[in-house]
PDB file of C-alpha atoms in Angstrom:
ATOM      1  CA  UNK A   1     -70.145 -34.587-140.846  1.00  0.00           C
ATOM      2  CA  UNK A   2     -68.693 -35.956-137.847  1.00  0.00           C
ATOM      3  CA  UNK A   3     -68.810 -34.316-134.515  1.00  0.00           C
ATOM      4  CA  UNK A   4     -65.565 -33.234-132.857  1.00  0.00           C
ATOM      5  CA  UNK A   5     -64.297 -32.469-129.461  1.00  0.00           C
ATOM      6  CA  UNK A   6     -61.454 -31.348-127.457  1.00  0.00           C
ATOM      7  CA  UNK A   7     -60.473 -33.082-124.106  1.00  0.00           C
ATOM      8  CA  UNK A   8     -59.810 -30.327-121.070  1.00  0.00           C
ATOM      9  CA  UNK A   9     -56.537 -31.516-121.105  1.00  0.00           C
ATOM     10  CA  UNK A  10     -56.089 -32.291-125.005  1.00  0.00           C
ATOM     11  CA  UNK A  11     -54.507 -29.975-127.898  1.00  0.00           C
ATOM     12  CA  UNK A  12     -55.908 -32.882-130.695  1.00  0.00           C
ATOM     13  CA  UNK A  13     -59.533 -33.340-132.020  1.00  0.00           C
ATOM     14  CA  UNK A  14     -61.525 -36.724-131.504  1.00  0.00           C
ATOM     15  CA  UNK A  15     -64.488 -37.725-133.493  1.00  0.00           C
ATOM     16  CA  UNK A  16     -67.039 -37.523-130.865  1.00  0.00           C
ATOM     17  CA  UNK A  17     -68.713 -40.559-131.880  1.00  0.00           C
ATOM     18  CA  UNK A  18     -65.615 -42.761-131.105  1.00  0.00           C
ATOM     19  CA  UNK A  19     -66.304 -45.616-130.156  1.00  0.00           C
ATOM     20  CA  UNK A  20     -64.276 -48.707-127.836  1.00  0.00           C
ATOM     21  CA  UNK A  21     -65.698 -51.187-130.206  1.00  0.00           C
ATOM     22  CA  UNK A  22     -63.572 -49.137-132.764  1.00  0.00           C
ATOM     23  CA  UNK A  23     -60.324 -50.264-131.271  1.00  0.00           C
ATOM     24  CA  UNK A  24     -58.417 -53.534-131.823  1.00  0.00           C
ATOM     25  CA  UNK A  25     -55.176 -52.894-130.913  1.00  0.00           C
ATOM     26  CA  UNK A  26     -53.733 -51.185-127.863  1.00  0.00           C
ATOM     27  CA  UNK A  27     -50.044 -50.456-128.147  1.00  0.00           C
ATOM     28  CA  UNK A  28     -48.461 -49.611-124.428  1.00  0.00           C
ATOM     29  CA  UNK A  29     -44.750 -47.875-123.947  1.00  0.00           C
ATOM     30  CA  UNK A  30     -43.071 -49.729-121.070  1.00  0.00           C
ATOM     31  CA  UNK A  31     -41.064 -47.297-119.176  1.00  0.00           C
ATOM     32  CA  UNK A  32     -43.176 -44.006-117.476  1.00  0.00           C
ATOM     33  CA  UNK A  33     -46.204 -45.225-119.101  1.00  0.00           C
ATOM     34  CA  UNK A  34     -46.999 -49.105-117.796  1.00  0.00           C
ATOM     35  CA  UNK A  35     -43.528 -49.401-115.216  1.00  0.00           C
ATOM     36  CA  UNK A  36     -42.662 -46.284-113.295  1.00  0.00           C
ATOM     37  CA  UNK A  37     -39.919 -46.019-110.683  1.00  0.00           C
ATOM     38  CA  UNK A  38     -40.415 -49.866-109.263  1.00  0.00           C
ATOM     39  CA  UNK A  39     -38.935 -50.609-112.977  1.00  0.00           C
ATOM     40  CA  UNK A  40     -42.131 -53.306-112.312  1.00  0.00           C
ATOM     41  CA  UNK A  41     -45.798 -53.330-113.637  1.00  0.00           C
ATOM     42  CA  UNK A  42     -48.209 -52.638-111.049  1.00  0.00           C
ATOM     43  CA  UNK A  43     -51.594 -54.863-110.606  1.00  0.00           C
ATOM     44  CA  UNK A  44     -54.119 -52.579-111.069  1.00  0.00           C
ATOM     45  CA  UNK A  45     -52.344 -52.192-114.257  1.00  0.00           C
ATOM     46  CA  UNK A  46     -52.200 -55.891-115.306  1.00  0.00           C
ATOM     47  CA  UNK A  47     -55.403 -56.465-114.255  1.00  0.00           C
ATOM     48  CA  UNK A  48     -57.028 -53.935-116.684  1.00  0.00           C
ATOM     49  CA  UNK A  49     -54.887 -54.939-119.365  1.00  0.00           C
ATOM     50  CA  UNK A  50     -56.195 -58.486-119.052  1.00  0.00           C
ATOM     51  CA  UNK A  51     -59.567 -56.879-119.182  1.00  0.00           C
ATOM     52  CA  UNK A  52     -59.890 -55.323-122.302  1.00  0.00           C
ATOM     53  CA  UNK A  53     -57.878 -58.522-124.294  1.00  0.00           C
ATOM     54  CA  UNK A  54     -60.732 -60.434-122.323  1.00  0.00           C
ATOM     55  CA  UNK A  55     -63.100 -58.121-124.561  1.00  0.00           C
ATOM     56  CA  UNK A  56     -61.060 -58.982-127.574  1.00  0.00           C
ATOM     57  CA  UNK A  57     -58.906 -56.361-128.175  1.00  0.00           C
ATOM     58  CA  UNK A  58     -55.106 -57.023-128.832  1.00  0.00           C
ATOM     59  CA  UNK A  59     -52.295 -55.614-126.600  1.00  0.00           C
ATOM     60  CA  UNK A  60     -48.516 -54.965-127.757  1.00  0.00           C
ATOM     61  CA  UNK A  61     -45.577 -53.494-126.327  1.00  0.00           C
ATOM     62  CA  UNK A  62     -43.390 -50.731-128.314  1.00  0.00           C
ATOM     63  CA  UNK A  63     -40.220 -49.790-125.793  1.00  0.00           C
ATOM     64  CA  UNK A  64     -37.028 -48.331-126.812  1.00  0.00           C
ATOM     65  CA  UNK A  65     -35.618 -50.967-124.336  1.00  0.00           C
ATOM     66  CA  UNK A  66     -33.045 -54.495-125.695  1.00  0.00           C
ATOM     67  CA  UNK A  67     -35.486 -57.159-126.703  1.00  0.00           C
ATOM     68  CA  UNK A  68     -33.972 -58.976-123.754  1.00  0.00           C
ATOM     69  CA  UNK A  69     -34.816 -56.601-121.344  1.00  0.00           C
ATOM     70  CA  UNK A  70     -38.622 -55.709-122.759  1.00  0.00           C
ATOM     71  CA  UNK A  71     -39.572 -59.547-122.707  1.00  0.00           C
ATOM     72  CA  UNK A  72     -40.816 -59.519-119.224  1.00  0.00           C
ATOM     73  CA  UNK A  73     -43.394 -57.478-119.861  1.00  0.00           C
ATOM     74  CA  UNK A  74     -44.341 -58.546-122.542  1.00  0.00           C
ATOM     75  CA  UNK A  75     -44.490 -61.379-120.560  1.00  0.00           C
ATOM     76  CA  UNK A  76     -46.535 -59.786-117.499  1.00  0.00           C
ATOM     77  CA  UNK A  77     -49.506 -58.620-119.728  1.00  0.00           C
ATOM     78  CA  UNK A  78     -49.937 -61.980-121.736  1.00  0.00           C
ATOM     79  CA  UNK A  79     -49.528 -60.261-124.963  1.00  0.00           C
ATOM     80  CA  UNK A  80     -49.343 -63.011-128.109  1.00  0.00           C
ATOM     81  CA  UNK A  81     -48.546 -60.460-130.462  1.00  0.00           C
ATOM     82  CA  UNK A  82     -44.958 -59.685-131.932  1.00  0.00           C
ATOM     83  CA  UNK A  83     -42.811 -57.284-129.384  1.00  0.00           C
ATOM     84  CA  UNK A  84     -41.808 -53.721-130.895  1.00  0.00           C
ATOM     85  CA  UNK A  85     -38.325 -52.476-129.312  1.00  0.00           C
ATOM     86  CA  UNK A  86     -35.434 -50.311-130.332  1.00  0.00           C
ATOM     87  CA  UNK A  87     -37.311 -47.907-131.056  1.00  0.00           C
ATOM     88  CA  UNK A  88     -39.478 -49.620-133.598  1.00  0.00           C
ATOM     89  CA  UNK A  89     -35.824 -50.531-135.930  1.00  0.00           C
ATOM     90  CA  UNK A  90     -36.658 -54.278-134.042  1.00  0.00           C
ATOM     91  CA  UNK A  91     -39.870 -56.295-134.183  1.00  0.00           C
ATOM     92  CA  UNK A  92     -39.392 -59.929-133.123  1.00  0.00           C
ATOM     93  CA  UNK A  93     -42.088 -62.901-132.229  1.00  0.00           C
ATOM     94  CA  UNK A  94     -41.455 -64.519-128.733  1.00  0.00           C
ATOM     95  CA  UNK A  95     -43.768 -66.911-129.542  1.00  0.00           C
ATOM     96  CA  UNK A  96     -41.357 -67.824-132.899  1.00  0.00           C
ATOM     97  CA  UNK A  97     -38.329 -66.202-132.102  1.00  0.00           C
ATOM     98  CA  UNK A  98     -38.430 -64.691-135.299  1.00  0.00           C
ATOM     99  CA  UNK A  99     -37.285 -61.780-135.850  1.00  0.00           C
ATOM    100  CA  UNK A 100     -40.075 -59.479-138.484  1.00  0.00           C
ATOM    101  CA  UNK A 101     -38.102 -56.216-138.919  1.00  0.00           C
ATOM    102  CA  UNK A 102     -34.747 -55.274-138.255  1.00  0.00           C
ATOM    103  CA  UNK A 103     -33.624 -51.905-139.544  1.00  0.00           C
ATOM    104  CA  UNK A 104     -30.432 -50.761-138.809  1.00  0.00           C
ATOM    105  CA  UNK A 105     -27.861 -47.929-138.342  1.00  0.00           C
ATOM    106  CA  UNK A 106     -25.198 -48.044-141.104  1.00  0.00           C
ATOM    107  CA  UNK A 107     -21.838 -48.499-139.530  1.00  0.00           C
ATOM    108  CA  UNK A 108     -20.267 -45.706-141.380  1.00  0.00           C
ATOM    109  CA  UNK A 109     -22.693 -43.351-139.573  1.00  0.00           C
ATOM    110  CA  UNK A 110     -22.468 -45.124-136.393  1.00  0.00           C
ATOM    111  CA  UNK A 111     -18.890 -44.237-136.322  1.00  0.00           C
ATOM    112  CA  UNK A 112     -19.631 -40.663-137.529  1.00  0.00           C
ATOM    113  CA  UNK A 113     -21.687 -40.302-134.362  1.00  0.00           C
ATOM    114  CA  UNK A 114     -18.861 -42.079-132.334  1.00  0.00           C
ATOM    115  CA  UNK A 115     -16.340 -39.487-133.394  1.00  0.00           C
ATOM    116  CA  UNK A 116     -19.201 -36.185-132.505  1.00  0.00           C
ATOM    117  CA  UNK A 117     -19.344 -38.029-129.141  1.00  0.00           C
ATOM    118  CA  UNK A 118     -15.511 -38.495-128.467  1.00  0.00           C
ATOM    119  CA  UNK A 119     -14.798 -35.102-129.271  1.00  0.00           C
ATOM    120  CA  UNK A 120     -12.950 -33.759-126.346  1.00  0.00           C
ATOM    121  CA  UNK A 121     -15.484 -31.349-124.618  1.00  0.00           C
ATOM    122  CA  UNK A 122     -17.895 -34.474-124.741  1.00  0.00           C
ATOM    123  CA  UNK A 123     -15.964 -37.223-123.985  1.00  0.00           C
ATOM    124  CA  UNK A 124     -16.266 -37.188-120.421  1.00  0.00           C
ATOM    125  CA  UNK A 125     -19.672 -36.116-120.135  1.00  0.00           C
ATOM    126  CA  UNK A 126     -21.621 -38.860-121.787  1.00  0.00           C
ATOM    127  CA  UNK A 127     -22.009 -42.721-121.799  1.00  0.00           C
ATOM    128  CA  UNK A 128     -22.026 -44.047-125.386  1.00  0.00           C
ATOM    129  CA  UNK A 129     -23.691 -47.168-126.147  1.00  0.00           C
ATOM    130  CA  UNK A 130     -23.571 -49.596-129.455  1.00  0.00           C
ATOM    131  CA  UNK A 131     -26.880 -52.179-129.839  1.00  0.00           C
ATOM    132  CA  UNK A 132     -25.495 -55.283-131.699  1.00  0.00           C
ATOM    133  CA  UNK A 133     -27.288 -58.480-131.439  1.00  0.00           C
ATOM    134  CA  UNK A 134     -29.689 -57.646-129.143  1.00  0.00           C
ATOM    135  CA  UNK A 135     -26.571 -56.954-127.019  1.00  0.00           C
ATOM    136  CA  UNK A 136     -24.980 -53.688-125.189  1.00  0.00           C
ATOM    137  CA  UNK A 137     -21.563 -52.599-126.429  1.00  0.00           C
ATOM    138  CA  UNK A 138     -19.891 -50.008-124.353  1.00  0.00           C
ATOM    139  CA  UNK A 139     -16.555 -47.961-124.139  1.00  0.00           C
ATOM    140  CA  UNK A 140     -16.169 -49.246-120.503  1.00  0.00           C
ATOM    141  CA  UNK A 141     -18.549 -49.157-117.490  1.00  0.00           C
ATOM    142  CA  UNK A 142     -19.638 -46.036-116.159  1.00  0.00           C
ATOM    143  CA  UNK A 143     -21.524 -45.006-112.924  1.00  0.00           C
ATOM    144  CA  UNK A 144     -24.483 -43.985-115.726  1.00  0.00           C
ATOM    145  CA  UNK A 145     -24.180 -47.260-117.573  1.00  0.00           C
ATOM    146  CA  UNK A 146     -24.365 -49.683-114.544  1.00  0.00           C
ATOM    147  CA  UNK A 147     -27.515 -47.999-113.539  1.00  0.00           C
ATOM    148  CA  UNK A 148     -29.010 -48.588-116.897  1.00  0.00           C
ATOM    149  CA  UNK A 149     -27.980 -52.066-116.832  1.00  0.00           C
ATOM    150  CA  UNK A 150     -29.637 -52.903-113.447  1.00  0.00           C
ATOM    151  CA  UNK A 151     -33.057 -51.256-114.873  1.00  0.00           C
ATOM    152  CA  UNK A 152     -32.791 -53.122-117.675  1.00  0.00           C
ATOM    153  CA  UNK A 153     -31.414 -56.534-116.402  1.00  0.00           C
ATOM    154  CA  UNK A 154     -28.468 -57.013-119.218  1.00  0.00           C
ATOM    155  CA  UNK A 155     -25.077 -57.381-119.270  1.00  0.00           C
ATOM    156  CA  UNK A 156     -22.882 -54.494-120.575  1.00  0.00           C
ATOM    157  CA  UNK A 157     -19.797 -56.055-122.810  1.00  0.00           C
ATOM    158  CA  UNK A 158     -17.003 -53.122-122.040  1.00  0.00           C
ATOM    159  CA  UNK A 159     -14.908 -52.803-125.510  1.00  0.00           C
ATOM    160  CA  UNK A 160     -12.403 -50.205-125.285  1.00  0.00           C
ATOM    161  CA  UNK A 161     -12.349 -48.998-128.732  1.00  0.00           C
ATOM    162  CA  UNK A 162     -16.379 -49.000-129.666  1.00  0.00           C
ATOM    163  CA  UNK A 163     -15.049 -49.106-133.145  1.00  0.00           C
ATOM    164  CA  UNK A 164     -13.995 -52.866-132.542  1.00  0.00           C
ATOM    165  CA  UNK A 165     -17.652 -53.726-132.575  1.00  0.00           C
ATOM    166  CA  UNK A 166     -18.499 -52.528-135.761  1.00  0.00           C
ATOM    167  CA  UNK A 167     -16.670 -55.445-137.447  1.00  0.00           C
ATOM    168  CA  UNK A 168     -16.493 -59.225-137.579  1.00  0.00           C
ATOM    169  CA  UNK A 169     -12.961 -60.715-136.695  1.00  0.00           C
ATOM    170  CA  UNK A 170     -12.986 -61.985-140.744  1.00  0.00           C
ATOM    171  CA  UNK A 171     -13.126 -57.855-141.744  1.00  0.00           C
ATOM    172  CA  UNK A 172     -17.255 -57.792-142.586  1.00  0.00           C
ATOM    173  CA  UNK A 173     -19.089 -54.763-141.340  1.00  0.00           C
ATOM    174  CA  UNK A 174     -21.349 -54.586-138.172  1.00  0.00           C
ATOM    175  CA  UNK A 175     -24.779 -52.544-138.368  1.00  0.00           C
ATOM    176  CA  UNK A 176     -25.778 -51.632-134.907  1.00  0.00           C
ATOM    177  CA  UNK A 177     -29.419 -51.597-134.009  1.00  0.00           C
ATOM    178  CA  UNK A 178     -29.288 -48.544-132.414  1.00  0.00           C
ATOM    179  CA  UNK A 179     -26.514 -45.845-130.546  1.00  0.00           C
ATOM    180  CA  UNK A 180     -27.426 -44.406-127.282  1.00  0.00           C
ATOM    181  CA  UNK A 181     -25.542 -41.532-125.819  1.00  0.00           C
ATOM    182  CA  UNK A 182     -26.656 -40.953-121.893  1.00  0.00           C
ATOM    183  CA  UNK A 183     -25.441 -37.884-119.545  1.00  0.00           C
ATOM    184  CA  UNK A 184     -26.899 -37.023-116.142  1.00  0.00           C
ATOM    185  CA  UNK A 185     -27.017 -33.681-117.195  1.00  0.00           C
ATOM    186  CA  UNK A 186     -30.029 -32.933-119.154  1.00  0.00           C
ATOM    187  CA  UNK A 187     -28.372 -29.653-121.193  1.00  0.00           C
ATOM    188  CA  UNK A 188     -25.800 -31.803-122.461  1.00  0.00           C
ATOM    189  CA  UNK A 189     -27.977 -34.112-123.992  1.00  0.00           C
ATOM    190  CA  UNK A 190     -30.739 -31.204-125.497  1.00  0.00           C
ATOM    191  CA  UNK A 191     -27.471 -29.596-126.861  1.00  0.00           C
ATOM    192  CA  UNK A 192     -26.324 -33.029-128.336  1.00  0.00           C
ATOM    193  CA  UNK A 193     -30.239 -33.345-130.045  1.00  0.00           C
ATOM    194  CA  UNK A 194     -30.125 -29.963-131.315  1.00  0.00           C
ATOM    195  CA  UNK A 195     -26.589 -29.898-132.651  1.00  0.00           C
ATOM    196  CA  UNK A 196     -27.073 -33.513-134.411  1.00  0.00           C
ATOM    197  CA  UNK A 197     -30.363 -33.048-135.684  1.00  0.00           C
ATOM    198  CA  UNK A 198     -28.617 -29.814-137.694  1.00  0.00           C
ATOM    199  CA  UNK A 199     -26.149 -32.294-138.900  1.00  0.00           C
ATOM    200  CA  UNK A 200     -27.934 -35.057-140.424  1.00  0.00           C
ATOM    201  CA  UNK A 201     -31.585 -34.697-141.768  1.00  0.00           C
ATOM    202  CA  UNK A 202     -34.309 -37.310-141.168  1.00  0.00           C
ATOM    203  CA  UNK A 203     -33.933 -39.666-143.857  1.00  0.00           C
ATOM    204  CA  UNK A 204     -30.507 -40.194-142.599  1.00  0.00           C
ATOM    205  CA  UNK A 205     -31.461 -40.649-139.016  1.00  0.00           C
ATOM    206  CA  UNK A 206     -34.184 -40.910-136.238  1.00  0.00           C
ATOM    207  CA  UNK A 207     -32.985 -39.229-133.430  1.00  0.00           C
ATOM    208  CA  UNK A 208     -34.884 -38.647-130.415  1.00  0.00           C
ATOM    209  CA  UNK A 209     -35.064 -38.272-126.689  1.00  0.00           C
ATOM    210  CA  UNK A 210     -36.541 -41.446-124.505  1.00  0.00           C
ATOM    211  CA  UNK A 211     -35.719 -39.835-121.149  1.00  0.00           C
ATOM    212  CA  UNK A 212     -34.343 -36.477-120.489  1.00  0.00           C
ATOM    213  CA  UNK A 213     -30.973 -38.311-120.217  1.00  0.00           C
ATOM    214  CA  UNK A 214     -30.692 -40.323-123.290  1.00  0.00           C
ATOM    215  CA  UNK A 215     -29.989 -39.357-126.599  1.00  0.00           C
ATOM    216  CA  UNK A 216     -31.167 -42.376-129.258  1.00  0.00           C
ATOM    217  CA  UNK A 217     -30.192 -42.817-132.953  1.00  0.00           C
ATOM    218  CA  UNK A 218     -31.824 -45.141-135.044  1.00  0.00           C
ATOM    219  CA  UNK A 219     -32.559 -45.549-139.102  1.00  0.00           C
ATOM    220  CA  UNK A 220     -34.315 -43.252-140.495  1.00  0.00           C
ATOM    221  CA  UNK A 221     -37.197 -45.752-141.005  1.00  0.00           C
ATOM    222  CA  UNK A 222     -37.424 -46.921-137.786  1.00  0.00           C
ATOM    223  CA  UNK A 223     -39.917 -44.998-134.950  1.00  0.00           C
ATOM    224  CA  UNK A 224     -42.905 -46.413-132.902  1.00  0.00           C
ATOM    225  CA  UNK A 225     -44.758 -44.764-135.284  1.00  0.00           C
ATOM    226  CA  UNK A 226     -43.852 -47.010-138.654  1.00  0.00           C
ATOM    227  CA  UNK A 227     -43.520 -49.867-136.123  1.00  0.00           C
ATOM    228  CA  UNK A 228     -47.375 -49.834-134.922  1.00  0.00           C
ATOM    229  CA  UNK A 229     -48.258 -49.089-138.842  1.00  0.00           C
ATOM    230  CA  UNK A 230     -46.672 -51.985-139.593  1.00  0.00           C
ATOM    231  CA  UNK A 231     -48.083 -54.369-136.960  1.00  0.00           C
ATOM    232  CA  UNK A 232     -51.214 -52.786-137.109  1.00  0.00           C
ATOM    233  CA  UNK A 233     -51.635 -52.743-141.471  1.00  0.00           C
ATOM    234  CA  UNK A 234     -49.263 -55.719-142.350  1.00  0.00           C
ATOM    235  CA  UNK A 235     -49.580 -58.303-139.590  1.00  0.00           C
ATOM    236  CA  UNK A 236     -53.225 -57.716-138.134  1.00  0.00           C
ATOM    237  CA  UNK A 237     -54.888 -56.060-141.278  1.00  0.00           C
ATOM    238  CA  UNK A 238     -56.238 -53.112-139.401  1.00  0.00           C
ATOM    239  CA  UNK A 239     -56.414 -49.495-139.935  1.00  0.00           C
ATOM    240  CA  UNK A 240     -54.986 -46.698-137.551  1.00  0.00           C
ATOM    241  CA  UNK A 241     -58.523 -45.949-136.521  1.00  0.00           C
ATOM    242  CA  UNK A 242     -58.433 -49.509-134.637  1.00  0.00           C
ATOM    243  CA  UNK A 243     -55.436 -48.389-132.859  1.00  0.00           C
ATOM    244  CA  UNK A 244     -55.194 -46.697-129.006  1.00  0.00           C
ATOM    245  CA  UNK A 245     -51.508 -45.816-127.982  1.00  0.00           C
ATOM    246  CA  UNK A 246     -50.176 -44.663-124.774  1.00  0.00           C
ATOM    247  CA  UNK A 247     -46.716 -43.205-123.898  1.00  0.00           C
ATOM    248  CA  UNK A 248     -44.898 -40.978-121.959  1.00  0.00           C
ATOM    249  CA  UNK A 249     -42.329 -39.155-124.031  1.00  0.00           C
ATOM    250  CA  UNK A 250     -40.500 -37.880-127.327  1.00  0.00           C
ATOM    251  CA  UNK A 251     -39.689 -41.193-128.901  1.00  0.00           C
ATOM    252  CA  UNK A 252     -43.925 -42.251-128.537  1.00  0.00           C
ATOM    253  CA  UNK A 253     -44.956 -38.748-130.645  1.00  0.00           C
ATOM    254  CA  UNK A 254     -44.971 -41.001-134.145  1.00  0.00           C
ATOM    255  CA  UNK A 255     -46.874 -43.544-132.638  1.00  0.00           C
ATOM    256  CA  UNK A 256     -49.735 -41.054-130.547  1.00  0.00           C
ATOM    257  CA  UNK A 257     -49.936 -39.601-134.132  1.00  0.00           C
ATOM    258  CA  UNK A 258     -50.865 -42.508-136.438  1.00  0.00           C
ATOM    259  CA  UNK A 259     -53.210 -43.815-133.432  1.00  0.00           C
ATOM    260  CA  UNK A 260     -56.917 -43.391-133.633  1.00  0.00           C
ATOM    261  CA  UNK A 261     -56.652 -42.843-130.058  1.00  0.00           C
ATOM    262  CA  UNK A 262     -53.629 -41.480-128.109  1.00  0.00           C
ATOM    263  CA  UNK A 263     -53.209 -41.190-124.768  1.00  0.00           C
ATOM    264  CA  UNK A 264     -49.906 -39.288-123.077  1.00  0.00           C
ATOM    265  CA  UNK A 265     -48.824 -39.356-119.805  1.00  0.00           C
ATOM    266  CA  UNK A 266     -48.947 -36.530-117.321  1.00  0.00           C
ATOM    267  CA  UNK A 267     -45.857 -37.550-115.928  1.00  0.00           C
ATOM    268  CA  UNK A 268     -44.529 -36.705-119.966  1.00  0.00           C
ATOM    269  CA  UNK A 269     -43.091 -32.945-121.591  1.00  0.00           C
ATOM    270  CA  UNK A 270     -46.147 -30.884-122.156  1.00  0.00           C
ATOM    271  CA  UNK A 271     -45.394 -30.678-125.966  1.00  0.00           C
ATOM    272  CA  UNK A 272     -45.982 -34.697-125.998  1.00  0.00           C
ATOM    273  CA  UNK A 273     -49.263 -34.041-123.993  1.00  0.00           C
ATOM    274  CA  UNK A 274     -50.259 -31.651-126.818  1.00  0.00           C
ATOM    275  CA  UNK A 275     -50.423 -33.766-129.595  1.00  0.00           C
ATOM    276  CA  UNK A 276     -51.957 -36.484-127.789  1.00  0.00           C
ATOM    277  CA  UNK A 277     -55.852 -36.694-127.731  1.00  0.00           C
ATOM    278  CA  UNK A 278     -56.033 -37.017-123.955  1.00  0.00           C
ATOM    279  CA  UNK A 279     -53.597 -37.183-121.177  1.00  0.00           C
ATOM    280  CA  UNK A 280     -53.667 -39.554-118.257  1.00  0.00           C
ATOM    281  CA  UNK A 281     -52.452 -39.808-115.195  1.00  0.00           C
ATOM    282  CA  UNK A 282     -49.075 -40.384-114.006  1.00  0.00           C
ATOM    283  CA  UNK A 283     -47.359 -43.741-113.848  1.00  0.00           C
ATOM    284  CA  UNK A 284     -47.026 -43.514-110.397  1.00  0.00           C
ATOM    285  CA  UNK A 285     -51.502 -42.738-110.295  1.00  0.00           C
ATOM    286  CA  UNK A 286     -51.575 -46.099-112.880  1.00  0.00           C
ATOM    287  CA  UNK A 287     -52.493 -44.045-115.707  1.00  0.00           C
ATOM    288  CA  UNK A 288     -52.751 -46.391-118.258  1.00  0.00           C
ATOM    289  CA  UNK A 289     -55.385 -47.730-115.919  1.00  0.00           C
ATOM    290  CA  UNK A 290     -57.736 -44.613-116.242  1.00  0.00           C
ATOM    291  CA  UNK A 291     -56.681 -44.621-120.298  1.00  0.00           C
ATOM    292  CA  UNK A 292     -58.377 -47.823-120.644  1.00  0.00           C
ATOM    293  CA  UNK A 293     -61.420 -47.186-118.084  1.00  0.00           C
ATOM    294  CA  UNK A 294     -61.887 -43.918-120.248  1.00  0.00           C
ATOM    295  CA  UNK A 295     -61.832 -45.037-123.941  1.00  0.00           C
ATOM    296  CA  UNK A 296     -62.254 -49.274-123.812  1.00  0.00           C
ATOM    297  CA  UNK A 297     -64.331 -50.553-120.853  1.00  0.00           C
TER     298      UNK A 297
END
């Protein structure tokens, strides 16, 4: 029988016999895990990712970012391997531009969620935003909207009506990738999670929290989690014992679980931090950094 530990700062059990040559595959969340406040990756950062694929082991990206705005880091580290965003509901080659997975949000609940979000004592309060194309649909630009377009480096298309982007100008339905409600203020959005997540169950939808601020819906099949199974098992032919994930927050959880390894943030919720099997230092200390000095060098 294997020998098991407990990390100081870890709720999850390790085989203690775990070994870096075990790993094949490090999956890395982009924002408060490898790009913290300078929306940038940082050297030491880069320079130990290009370490460990010098020792063989792959390295992919899974964000909840646009493909378009996750590219250039995917970029930054050199990875050759496919590029997990939305939330896992898109995987897509840069090398081919092809896209591997794409698994949507029916329009008829996309506009079910439109019509929670419109309802009067919400209107005002949040930011709703439709994911069509690998572009951002909104009602019309908001303070909170321009900021997340200058993070992410895309163009919002303002709309009106969000309803007139769920459908092609010949009548045929639109599936959006993903909706995204965002609020500065946090209650509002733990309220919206809460409420929602009593109204449809989770083979219906994925919902989840990225930041504190944003409220994500995606299909039911579609989390980081699946998304690394499925690069891991049907593109690379591994197991989840060759996997080590890091991420900071809610929308990581499915992937730290199917990991062999998985490495939160400290900069993350403590309940993320508990199901992880060790927990790194901030962003802002270049946590990923001590992840990779710990468990693959």
């Amino acid at each position: 029988m294997q020998e098991i530990s407990v990390d100081r700062k870890n709720k999850r059990i390790m085989p203690e016999n775990k070994a870096a040559e075990d790993i094949k595959l490090l999956v890395l969340d982009i924002d408060g895990t490898i790009a913290g406040e300078s929306n940038q990756i940082r050297e030491p950062v880069k320079q130990a990712i290009k370490a460990v694929q010098a020792k063989g082991v792959k390295v992919a990206i899974a964000t909840g970012r646009m493909y378009r705005s996750a590219l250039r880091f995917h970029q930054d580290i050199g990875s050759q391997l496919p590029l997990i965003v939305y939330q896992g509901a898109w995987i897509q080659d840069p090398a081919t531009q092809k896209v591997l997975r794409h698994l949507p949000v029916s329009k008829k609940l996309a506009l079910q969620l439109l019509g929670y979000f419109e309802r009067p004592e919400l209107r005002s309060l949040l930011s709703v935003h439709f994911y069509i194309n690998d572009r951002l649909y909104v009602r019309q630009i908001t303070p909170e909207t321009e900021i997340y377009a200058q993070r992410s480096g895309i163009e919002p298309i303002p709309v009106g009506d969000l309803r007139l982007a769920l459908s092609t100008d010949d009548g045929q339905d639109i599936h959006p990738t993903k909706v995204l409600a965002l609020s500065d203020d946090i209650d509002t959005i733990e309220l919206l999670l809460g409420s929602l997540r009593q109204e449809y169950t989770p083979a219906e939808l994925y919902l989840t929290k990225s930041v504190a601020t944003f409220f994500e819906a995606t299909n039911p099949l579609a989390n980081k989690g699946t998304a690394v199974r499925y690069l891991a098992e049907e593109i690379l032919g591994l197991q989840a014992s060759n996997v080590m994930a890091v991420g900071d927050n809610y929308n990581d959880v499915e992937m730290l679980e199917y990991a062999g390894i998985g490495v939160a943030m400290d900069n993350g919720p403590s309940d993320v931090q508990a199901i992880a099997h060790w927990v790194a230092p901030s962003v802002e200390d270049d946590g990923v950094v001590a992840a990779i000095e710990k468990f693959l060098i």
